């Protein structure tokens, strides 16, 4: 099938099968997404992060990220060490590349906890109302009432140091806004006529929640998640700085910034390069989130 | 119609540019409005509301309004700046929208909204504005103006809200009132009351009224003259009382498609659209 | 087919409960079309929703197809009665294609031959295969309402409830939808119950009419009597008068009403 007819097949106004309709839908969504060059830039940044995490050993030498060469400490960028070396003589480029794995772990773990917990609390609260709503929302309020970093510190201390535990601690403190978001979305849809139509067809509450309401909540939850991701990465770095996040010698970007702090004036690259990596990743997620929101808005209007 | 026209519209066009080419929402609409009740009827997308908005200078960008002539009395609206329109709206031309729930400010009492409109357009102090607002509420036949003055929009019924809206729009004594589906959100019995109030005030003050509606019966019973719009064009102008004798196949089709009490038909005749209507045939 | 016996529906609990409809009794024969008219807040939609099983009734009995409906209906009882809603924008899921909207009742009711049924349902309401994979926002108001009718009829109900099905539509589209309903009723022997504020629409589609005011059924009459003005209750007369359009007498009578 040549490119022209594939495009025609995808954009067919009257698709012949469900499969064609679904692919066509994705293609149209992609077309409207790629019109937004900032969003595409965000997607490229996030893709670059994923690729560098997967292919880290191919891009940089794993040993250089961990092994100390005190003779070569605090060297500026050169052909051998593109981004220079840190105070223990480790190659900063290799550490950045391997650090992307940690960042991606943070992202994946936070998403895997926050979205199900937030939806699991918010959807029933919004849909069933009454006592269910009162109990679930007071629980949410309790979590919201604690300052986030303090609560995360408590969890991290209880779970023990380490980046996974730190992220679990962050995720456990990050879900309440998602529960509120899911509840608000559910409340506005609960009495929608298409939900009543599903009730009339004999659909069970579980089936209505999953088939009718979740698809409508998910876009706003995902978008909120991508927009929050920058803050989450930075909070993880903060925990690392307090000794409750990534443990040395793991090349976590936040910990790298913290360790470069002492030599910021003379050897600026030690703190600045991981800082730039955090910044670019945050911007990437933000742009992607904005782009996704635009696509979602265009589809709903 | 009596005396010089209040409003002159000649070849009004409203265009929305888009990637797929321009969309013409209103195409070459011409009419004059005297001290009368002019109805504009049409289905959704016919351009009737856009026509009203164009006169108010309320077509949102990127919409473009052009006209060979768009004149309110001696004032050329074609050349008017946004600032000029702001001074004009409320004072010389006012608009009543379909749903008072959205058109009134939900966090301000009805009385304050009316008296602030008075102060903005007529001037004078707070006591004068309050007096004027109370008089206006009485004019729209609200029995206990003092009480309604202090109420918030969500505390009143739809009919009462729409009367408050009319009071607010008429307090500065505009020359022209544009009412865009002013009673569509109301029950039929309330609808009649609101229209009666509108009629009384418009006649009493010698204003021109443009009533925009999808309801042929209502327009034909209430107005003096009717413009029928289709696809952005005026396809027919006739005396309101003679709407039933309308000649254009579109108007005829619409009238026929309406179910009527006492004229039972198994199936209603469906409107067969002729592409030529959109081209001004 | 439909029999309501002294049905009362209340909103709220205990002392704060408000009766939205009280002591409603009427019956609709199989294949007949019954209309409920009244103004907003008269309780006509409440009655309709309680027949549909969307809101429970506090007192009385709702019988459909000869059987009294329990507070929680099972799947077969659900299938008996379907509904078309007023707002063609709100009654279809914005992220679901027409195909998904039609497939889901079949899945829930466990009906087979989905492919065939969906194609037939679309054809019956005058939509083509090209509409099958469209989203609601790609359809006009009239087309959406056709989809909503197809979705209601795809499970082959015996009773179709209509909640102001044409009041959000243009006159020309309203005629098309009303004609469609007349045809479907004849072909399928459907029992129709329609709620509307528009007397002319009710009289066009229905044989018998109930007039509601303040939660009570104030008059039961026939469409012919309604058209002839042979009605007795003052509220029915008032509705008839305002239906005639703008009318100075009615306006004068309503003078100084706050």
Short mmCIF file of C-alpha atoms in Angstrom, two decimals, chain B residues 257-261 264 268, chain C residues 35 37 162 164-167 174-175 178 181-182 194-207 209 223 226 243:
data_model
loop_
_atom_site.label_atom_id
_atom_site.label_comp_id
_atom_site.label_asym_id
_atom_site.label_seq_id
_atom_site.Cartn_x
_atom_site.Cartn_y
_atom_site.Cartn_z
CA UNK B 257 -43.57 21.20 8.68
CA UNK B 258 -45.05 22.54 11.91
CA UNK B 259 -47.53 20.25 13.58
CA UNK B 260 -50.78 22.09 14.20
CA UNK B 261 -53.59 21.54 16.61
CA UNK B 264 -54.00 16.24 12.02
CA UNK B 268 -45.69 16.02 8.17
CA UNK C 35 -48.78 12.29 25.70
CA UNK C 37 -48.09 17.96 28.68
CA UNK C 162 -39.80 10.20 24.67
CA UNK C 164 -39.20 16.29 24.63
CA UNK C 165 -37.43 14.53 21.76
CA UNK C 166 -37.74 17.42 19.32
CA UNK C 167 -37.70 20.56 21.43
CA UNK C 174 -38.53 18.12 14.09
CA UNK C 175 -40.86 17.12 11.25
CA UNK C 178 -41.76 13.01 14.23
CA UNK C 181 -41.40 8.04 15.16
CA UNK C 182 -44.80 7.66 13.49
CA UNK C 194 -44.15 11.27 25.10
CA UNK C 195 -43.58 14.23 27.35
CA UNK C 196 -43.64 17.71 25.84
CA UNK C 197 -44.56 21.28 26.55
CA UNK C 198 -45.73 21.64 22.95
CA UNK C 199 -49.41 20.78 22.61
CA UNK C 200 -49.26 20.63 18.84
CA UNK C 201 -46.43 18.09 18.87
CA UNK C 202 -48.23 15.96 21.46
CA UNK C 203 -51.50 16.09 19.57
CA UNK C 204 -49.72 15.19 16.37
CA UNK C 205 -48.10 12.03 17.68
CA UNK C 206 -50.42 10.88 20.47
CA UNK C 207 -54.00 9.65 20.68
CA UNK C 209 -53.19 13.26 26.44
CA UNK C 223 -56.00 14.67 21.14
CA UNK C 226 -57.72 18.99 22.77
CA UNK C 243 -50.03 27.55 22.35
#
